[in-house]
Coordinates of C-alpha atoms (C1' of nucleotides) in Angstrom, one line a residue:
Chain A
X6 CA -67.0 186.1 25.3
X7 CA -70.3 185.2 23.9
X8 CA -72.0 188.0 22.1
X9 CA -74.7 188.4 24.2
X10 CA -72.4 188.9 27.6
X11 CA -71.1 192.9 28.0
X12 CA -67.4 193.2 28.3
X13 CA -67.1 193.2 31.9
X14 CA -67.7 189.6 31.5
X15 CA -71.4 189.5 33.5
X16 CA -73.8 187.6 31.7
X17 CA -76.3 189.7 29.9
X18 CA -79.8 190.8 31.3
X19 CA -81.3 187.3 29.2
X20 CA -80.6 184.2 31.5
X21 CA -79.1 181.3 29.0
X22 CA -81.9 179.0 27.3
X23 CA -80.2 176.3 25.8
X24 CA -78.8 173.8 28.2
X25 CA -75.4 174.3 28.9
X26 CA -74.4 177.6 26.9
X27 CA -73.8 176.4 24.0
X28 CA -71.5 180.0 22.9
X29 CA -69.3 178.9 25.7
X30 CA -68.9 176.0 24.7
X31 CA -68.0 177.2 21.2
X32 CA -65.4 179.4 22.3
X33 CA -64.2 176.7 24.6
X34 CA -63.6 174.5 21.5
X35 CA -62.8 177.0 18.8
X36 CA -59.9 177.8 21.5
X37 CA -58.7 174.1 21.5
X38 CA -59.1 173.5 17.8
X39 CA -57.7 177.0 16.6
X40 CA -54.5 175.9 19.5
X41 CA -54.2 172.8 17.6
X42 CA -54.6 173.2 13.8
X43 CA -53.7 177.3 13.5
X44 CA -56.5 179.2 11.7
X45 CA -56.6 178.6 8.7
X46 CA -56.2 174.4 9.2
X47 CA -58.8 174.6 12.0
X48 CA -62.4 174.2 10.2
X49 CA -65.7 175.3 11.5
X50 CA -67.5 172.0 11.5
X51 CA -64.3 170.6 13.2
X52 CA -64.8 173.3 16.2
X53 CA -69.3 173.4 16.3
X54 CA -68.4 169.4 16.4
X55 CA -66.0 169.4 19.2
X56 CA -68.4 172.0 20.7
X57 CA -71.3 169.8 20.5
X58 CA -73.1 172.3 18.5
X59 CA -74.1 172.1 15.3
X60 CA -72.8 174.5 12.1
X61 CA -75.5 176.6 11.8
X62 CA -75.7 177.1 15.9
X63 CA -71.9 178.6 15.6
X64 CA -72.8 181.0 12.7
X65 CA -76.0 181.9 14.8
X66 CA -73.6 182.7 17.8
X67 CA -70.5 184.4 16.1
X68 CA -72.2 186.1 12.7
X69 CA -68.7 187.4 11.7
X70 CA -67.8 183.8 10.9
X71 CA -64.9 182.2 11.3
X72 CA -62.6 185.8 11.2
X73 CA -64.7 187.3 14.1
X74 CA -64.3 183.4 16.2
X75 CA -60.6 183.7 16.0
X76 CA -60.9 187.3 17.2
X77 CA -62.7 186.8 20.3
X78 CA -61.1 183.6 21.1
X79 CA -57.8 185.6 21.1
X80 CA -59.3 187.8 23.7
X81 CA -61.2 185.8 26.1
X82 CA -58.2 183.4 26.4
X83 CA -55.9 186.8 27.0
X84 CA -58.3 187.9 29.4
X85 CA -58.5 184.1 30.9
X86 CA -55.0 183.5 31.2
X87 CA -54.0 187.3 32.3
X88 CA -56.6 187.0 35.5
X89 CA -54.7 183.9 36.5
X90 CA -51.7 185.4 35.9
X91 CA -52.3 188.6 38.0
X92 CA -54.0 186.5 40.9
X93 CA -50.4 184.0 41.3
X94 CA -48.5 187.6 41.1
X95 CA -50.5 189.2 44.0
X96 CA -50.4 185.6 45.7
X97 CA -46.5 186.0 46.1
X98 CA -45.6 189.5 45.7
X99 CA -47.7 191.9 47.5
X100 CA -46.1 195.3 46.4
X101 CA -47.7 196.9 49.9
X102 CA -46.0 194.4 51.9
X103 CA -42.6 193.6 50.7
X104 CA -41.1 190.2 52.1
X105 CA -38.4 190.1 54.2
X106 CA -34.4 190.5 52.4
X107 CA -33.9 186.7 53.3
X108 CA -37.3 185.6 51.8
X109 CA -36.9 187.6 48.1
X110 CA -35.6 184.6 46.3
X111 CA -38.4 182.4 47.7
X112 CA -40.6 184.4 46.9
X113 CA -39.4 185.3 43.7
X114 CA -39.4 181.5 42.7
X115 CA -42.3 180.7 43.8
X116 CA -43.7 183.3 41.9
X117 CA -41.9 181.8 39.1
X118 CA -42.2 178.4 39.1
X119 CA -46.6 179.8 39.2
X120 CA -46.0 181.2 36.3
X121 CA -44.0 178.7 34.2
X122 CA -46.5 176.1 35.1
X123 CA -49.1 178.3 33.3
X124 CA -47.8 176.7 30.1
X125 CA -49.4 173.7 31.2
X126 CA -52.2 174.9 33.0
X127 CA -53.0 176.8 29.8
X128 CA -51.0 174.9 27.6
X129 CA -54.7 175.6 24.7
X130 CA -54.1 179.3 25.0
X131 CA -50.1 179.4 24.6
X132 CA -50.4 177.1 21.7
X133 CA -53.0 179.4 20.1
X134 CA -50.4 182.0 21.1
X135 CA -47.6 180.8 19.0
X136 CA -50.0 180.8 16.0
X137 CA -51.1 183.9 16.4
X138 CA -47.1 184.9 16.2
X139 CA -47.4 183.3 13.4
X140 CA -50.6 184.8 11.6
X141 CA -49.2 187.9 13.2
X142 CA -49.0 189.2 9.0
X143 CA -52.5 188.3 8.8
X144 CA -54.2 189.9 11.7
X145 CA -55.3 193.2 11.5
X146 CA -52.9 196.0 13.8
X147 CA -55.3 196.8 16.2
X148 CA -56.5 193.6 16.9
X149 CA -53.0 192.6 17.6
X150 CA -52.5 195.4 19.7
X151 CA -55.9 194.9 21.6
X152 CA -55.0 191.3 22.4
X153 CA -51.4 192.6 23.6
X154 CA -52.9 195.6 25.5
X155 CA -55.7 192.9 27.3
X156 CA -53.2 190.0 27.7
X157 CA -49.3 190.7 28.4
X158 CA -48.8 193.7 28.3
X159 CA -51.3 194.5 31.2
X160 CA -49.3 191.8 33.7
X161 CA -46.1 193.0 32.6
X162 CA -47.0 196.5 34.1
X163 CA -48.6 194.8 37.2
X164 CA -45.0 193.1 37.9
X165 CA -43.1 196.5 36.5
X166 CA -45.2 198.0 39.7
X167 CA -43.9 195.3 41.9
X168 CA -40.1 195.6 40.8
X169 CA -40.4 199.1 41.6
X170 CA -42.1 198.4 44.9
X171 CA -39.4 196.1 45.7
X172 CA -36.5 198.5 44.8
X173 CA -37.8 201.0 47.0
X174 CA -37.4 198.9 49.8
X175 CA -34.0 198.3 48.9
X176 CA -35.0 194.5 47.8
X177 CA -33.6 195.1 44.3
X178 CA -31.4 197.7 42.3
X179 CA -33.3 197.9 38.8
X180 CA -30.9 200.6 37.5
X181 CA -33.7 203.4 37.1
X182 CA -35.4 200.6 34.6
X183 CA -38.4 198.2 36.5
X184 CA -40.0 197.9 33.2
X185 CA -36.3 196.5 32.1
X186 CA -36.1 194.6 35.1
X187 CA -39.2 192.9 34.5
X188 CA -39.2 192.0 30.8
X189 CA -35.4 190.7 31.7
X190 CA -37.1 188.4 34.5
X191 CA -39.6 187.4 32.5
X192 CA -36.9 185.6 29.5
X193 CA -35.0 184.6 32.4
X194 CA -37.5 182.1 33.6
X195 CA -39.5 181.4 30.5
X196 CA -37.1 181.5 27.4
X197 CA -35.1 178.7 27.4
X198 CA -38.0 176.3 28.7
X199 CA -40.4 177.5 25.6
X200 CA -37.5 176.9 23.1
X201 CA -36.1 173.6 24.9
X202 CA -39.9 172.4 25.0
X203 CA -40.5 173.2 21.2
X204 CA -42.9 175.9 22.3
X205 CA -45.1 173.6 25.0
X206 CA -45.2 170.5 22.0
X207 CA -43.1 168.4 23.9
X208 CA -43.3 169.1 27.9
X209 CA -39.5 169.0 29.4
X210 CA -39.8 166.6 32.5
X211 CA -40.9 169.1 35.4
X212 CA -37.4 168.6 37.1
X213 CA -35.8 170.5 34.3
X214 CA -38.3 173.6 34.4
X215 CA -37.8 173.3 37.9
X216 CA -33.9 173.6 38.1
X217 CA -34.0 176.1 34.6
X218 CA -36.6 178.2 36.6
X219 CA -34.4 178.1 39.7
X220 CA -31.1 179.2 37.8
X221 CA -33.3 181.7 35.8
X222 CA -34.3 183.1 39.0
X223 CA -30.6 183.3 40.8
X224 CA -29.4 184.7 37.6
X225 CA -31.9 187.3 38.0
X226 CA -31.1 188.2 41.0
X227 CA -27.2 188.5 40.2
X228 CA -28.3 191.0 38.3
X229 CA -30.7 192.8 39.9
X230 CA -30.1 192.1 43.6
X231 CA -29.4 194.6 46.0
X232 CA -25.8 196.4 45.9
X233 CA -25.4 195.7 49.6
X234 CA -26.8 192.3 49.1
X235 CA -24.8 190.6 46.0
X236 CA -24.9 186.5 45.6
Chain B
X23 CA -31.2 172.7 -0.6
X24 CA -32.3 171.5 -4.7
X25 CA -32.7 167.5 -4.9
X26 CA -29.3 167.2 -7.3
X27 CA -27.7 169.0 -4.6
X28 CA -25.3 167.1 -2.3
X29 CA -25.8 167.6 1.6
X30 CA -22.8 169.5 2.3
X31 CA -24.0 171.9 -0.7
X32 CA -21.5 171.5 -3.0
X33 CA -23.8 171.1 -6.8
X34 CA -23.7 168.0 -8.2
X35 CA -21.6 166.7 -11.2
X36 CA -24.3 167.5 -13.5
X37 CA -24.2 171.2 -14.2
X38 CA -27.5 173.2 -14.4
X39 CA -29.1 173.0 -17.6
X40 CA -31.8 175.9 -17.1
X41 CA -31.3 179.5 -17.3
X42 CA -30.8 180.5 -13.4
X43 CA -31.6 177.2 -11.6
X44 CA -34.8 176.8 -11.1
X45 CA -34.9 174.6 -8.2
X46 CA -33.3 177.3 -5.9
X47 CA -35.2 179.8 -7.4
X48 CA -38.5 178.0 -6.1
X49 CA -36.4 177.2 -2.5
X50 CA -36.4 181.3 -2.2
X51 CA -39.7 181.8 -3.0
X52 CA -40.8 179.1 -1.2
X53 CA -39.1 180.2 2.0
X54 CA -41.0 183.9 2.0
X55 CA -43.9 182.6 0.7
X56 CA -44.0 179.6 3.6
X57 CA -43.1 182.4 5.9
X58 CA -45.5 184.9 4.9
X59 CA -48.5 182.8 5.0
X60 CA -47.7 179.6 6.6
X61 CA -48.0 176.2 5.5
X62 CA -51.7 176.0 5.2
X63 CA -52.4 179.0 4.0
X64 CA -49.6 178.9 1.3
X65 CA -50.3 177.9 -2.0
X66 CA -48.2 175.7 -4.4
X67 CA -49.6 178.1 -7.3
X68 CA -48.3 180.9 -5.5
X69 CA -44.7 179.5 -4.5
X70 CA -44.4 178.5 -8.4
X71 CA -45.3 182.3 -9.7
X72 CA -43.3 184.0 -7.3
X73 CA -40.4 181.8 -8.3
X74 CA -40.9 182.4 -11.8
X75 CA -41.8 178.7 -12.7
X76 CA -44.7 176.7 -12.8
X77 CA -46.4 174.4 -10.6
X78 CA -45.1 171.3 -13.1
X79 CA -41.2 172.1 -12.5
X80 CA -41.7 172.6 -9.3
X81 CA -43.5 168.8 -8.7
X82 CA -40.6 167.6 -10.6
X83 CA -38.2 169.3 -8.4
X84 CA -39.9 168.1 -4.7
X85 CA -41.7 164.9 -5.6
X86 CA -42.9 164.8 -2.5
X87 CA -44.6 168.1 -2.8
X88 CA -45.8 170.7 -0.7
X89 CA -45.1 168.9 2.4
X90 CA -41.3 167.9 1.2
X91 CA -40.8 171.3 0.2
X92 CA -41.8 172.8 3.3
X93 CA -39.0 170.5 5.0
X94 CA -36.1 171.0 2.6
X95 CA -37.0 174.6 3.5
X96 CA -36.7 174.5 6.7
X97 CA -33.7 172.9 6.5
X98 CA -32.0 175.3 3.7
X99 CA -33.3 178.2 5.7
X100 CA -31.3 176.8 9.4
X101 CA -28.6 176.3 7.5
X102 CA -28.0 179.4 5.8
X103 CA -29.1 181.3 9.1
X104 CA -26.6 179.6 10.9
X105 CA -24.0 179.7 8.6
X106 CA -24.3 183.4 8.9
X107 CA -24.8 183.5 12.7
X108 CA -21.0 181.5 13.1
X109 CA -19.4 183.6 10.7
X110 CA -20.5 186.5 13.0
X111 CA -19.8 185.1 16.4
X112 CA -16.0 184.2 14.9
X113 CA -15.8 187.9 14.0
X114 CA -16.1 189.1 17.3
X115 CA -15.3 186.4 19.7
X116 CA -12.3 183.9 18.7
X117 CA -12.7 181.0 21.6
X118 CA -8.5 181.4 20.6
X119 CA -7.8 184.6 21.0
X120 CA -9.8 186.2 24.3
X121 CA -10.5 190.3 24.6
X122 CA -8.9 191.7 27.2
X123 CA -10.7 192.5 29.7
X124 CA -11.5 195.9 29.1
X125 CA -12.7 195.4 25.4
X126 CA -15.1 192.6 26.6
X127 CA -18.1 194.4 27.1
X128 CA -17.9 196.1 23.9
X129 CA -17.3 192.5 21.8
X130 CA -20.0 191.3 23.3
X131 CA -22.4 193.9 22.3
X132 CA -20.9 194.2 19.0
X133 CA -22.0 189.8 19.1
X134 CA -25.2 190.6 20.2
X135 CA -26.4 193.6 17.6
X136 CA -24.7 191.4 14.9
X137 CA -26.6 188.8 16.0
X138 CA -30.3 191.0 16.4
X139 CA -29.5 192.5 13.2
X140 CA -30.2 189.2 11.6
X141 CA -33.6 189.1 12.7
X142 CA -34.2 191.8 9.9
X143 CA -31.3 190.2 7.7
X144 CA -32.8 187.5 7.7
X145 CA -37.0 188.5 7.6
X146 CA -37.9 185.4 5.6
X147 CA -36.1 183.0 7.8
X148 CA -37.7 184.3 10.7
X149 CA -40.9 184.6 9.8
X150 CA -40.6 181.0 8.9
X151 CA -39.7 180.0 12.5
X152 CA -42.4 181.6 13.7
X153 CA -44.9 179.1 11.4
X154 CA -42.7 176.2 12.5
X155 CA -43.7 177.3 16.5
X156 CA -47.3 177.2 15.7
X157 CA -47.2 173.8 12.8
X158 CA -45.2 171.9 15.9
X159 CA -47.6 170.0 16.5
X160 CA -48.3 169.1 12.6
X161 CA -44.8 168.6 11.8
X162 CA -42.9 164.7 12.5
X163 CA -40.8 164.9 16.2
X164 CA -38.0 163.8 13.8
X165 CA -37.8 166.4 11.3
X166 CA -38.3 169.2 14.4
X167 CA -34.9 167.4 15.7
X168 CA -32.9 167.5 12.4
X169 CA -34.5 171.3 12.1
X170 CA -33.0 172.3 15.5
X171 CA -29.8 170.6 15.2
X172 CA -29.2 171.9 12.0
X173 CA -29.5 175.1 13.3
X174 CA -30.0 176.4 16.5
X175 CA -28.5 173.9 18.8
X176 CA -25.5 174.1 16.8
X177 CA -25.1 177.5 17.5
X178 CA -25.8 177.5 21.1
X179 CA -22.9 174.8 21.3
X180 CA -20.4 177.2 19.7
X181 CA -21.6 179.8 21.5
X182 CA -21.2 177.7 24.7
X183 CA -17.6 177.0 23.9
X184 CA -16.8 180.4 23.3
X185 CA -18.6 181.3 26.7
X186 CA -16.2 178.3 28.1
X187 CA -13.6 180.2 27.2
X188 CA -14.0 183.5 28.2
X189 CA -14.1 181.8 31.8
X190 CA -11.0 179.8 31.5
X191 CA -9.5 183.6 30.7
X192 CA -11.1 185.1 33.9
X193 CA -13.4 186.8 31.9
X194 CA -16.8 185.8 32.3
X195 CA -18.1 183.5 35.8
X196 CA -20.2 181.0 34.4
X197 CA -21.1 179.5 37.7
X198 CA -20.2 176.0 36.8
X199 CA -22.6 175.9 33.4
X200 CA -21.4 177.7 30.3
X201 CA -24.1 176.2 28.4
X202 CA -26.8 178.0 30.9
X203 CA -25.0 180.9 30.1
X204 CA -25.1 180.8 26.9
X205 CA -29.6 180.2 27.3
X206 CA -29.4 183.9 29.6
X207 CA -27.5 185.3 27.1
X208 CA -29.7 184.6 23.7
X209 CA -32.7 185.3 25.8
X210 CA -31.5 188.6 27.5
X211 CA -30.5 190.3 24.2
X212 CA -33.2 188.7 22.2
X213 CA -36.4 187.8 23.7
X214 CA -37.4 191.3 24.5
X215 CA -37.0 192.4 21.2
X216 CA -39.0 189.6 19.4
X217 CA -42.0 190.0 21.9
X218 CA -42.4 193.9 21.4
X219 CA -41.5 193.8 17.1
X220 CA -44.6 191.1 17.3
X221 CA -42.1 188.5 16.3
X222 CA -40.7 190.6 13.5
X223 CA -44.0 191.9 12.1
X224 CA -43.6 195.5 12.9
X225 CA -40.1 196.4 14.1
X226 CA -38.8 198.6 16.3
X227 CA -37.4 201.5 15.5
X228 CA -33.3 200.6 15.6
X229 CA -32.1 202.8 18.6
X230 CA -34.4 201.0 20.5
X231 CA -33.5 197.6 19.0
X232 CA -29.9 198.9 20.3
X233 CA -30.9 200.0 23.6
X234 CA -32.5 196.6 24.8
X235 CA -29.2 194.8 23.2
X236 CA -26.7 196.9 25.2
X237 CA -29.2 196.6 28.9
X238 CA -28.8 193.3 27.8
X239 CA -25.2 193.0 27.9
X240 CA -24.8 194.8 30.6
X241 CA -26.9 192.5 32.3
X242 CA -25.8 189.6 31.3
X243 CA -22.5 191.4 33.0
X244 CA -23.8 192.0 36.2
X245 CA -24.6 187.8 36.2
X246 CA -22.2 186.2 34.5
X247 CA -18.8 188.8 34.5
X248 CA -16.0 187.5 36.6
X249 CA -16.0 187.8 40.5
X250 CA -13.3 190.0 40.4
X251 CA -14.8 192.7 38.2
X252 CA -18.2 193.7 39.3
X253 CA -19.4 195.8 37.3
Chain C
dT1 C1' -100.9 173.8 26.7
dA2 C1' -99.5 177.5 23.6
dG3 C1' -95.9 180.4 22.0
dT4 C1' -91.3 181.8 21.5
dT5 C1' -86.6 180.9 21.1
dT6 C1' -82.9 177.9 20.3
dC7 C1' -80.9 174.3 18.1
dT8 C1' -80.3 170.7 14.6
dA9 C1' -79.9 168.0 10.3
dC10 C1' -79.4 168.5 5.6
dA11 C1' -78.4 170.2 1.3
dA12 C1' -76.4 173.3 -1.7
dC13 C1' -73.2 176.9 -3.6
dG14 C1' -68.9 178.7 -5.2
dA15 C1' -64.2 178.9 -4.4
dC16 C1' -59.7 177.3 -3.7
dC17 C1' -56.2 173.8 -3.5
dG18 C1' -52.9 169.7 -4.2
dT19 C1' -51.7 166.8 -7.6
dT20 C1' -51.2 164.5 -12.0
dG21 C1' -51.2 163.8 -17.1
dT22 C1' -50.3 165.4 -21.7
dA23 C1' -48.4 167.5 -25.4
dA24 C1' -45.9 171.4 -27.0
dT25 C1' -41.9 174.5 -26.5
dC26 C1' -37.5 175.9 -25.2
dT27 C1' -32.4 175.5 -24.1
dA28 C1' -28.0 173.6 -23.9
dC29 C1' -24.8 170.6 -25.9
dC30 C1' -22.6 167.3 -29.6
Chain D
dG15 C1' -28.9 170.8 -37.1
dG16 C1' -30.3 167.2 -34.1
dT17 C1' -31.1 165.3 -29.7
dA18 C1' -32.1 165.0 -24.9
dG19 C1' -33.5 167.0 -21.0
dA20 C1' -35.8 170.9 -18.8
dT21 C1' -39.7 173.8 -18.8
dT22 C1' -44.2 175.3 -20.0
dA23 C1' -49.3 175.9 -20.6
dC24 C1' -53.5 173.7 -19.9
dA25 C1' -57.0 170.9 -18.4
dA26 C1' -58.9 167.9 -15.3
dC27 C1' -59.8 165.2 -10.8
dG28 C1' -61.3 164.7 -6.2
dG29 C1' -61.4 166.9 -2.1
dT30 C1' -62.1 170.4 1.5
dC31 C1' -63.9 174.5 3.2
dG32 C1' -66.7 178.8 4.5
dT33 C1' -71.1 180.2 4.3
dT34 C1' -76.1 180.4 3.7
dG35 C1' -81.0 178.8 3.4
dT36 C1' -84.7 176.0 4.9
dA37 C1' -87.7 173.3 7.5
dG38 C1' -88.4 170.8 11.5
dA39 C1' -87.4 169.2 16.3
dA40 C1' -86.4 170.5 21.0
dA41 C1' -86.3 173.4 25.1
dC42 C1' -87.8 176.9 27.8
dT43 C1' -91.5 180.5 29.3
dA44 C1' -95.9 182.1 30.5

DNA sequence: TAGTTTCTACAACGACCGTTGTAATCTACC
DNA sequence: GGTAGATTACAACGGTCGTTGTAGAAACTA
């Protein structure tokens, strides 16, 4: 995310001087503080302090100021966060090889209970996410849509392509709709535990995601289970 | 909501003296202004003009200024929400009376788009949540509980009687836990739609808003309608 | 070691904000 | 009309914040 790496991520042609990277760090910190205090709370010296940089260093790094720091902390967190998110999806659900019809709901909640425990894993980036849901008004359209196009929306195809996958092997009946399908999973497993949880503030003790993920994911599959297979 | 106000909202013996009331004026404009830009970025100066009053009257109105406000805001906002979200769920589903069974698809849908279309009824309010997500962590653990009890715990519990009910009927299969129910259903016909309006921000065009609430019934069906109507 | 780049401490600037005090004005009621 | 309470305009305060400039220290390269 620093401006000196290209967007595939690789660090650019110039190896790092300072000890340590100190635009990682940065982001790093502008993504905890920004999670924390929202933008317009969160203060530059409070984020080159936690960053162990000083003022000027941060202005030096991100010349766009403080506008431009929320901006690419939105995306490298997305992109962060969507990578891990892709990599538990593929780690479960392998759309070439389908799991067996007595093995779905296993696998199914596994892959859930992976992605629930993102909240915590991540729990920086989905508190920056509820501010940005917030400062939605304030940030520009595009840049909304960029972060939604790198972040989100990008998994939610990835699993769209597995319900599909899984419907074709007669695994699920998504009524002609995966992309429903999915988005439907997805606030199965994940709704009640953000609101119950005031939004990741206050964890819920892991039994209770465990058993709300578990009746999220039995729910699901009343729904969308095989016709020849109902629970 | 105003501090000569009694808690159950009835005015108090003293009747207003000023043209129009100016403490509820400053509630209103509070709650879009609060909404709009959040707490931080919101300015007193601001709330005051758009109420047509200035910044004195409204320091003699919330003592305990801008942070005060910003509760008895929250709290006015809940409670006028979720006055309006009973009055709807009464209108279409009397825990007394039960549809028959044929007409229970269509109540429920009539429920839910009654109960989307206050997301654009109700802009301000929402918007307002959406802060509240991201100040969580800025705002007391006790004044986050009296917020969601005014509001939407309350309505989860009447929905979860009414849900309750449609099983004692034969109606609905709740699997043991109406109140789970009741979670899947907010989430099915809801979550879908806040995600892809960015929380409100830019909203979708209605016959899609009315599309995802009628999959979401219907889903919602396919789990939770009684065994001996599959649909 | 010399040179180049990065980093830091420090000060300063203009702007905005929350809050309070004061004195004048307005409005409703007797 | 007089009175009491509500409302107003206005100024002022201390504080915070984003941003920039400057000069020197530190770290790395050749």
């Amino acid at each position: 995310m620093a401006s000196t790496d290209h967007e595939d991520g690789t660090a650019a042609t110039r190896p790092r001087r300072g000890r340590g990277d100190k635009a990682a760090a940065i982001a790093h910190a502008a993504c905890e503080v920004f999670g924390r205090d929202g933008y317009t709370r969160a203060s530059i010296d409070t984020i080159a302090a936690e960053a162990g940089a000083s003022t000027r260093t941060l202005y030096n790094h991100f010349p766009g100021g403080k506008a431009e720091l929320f901006r690419s902390v939105m995306q490298w967190s997305a992109g962060q966060v969507r990578d891990e998110q892709l990599v538990r999806l593929r780690k479960f659900l392998d759309p070439q090889r389908p799991p067996r019809p007595e093995d779905l709901e296993r696998d199914l909640l596994a892959l859930a209970r992976a992605w629930v425990a993102l909240m915590t894993d991540f729990r920086d980036h989905f508190a920056l996410v509820r501010h940005i849901h917030g400062e939605a008004g304030h940030v520009p359209p595009e840049v909304l849509d960029a972060w939604q196009e790198a972040g989100p929306r990008r998994v939610s195809r990835e699993l769209t392509v597995v319900m599909a996958a899984l419907a074709d092997h007669g695994l699920l009946d998504v009524h002609g709709n995966p992309a429903q399908a999915t988005a439907h999973f997805m606030a199965l497993i994940s709704a009640e535990i953000a609101q119950r949880s005031y939004w990741g503030v206050i964890p819920l003790p892991p039994e209770e995601t465990d058993r709300i993920t578990a009746v999220g994911v039995q729910t699901f599959l009343r729904a969308y289970g095989a016709a020849g297979r109902p629970r």
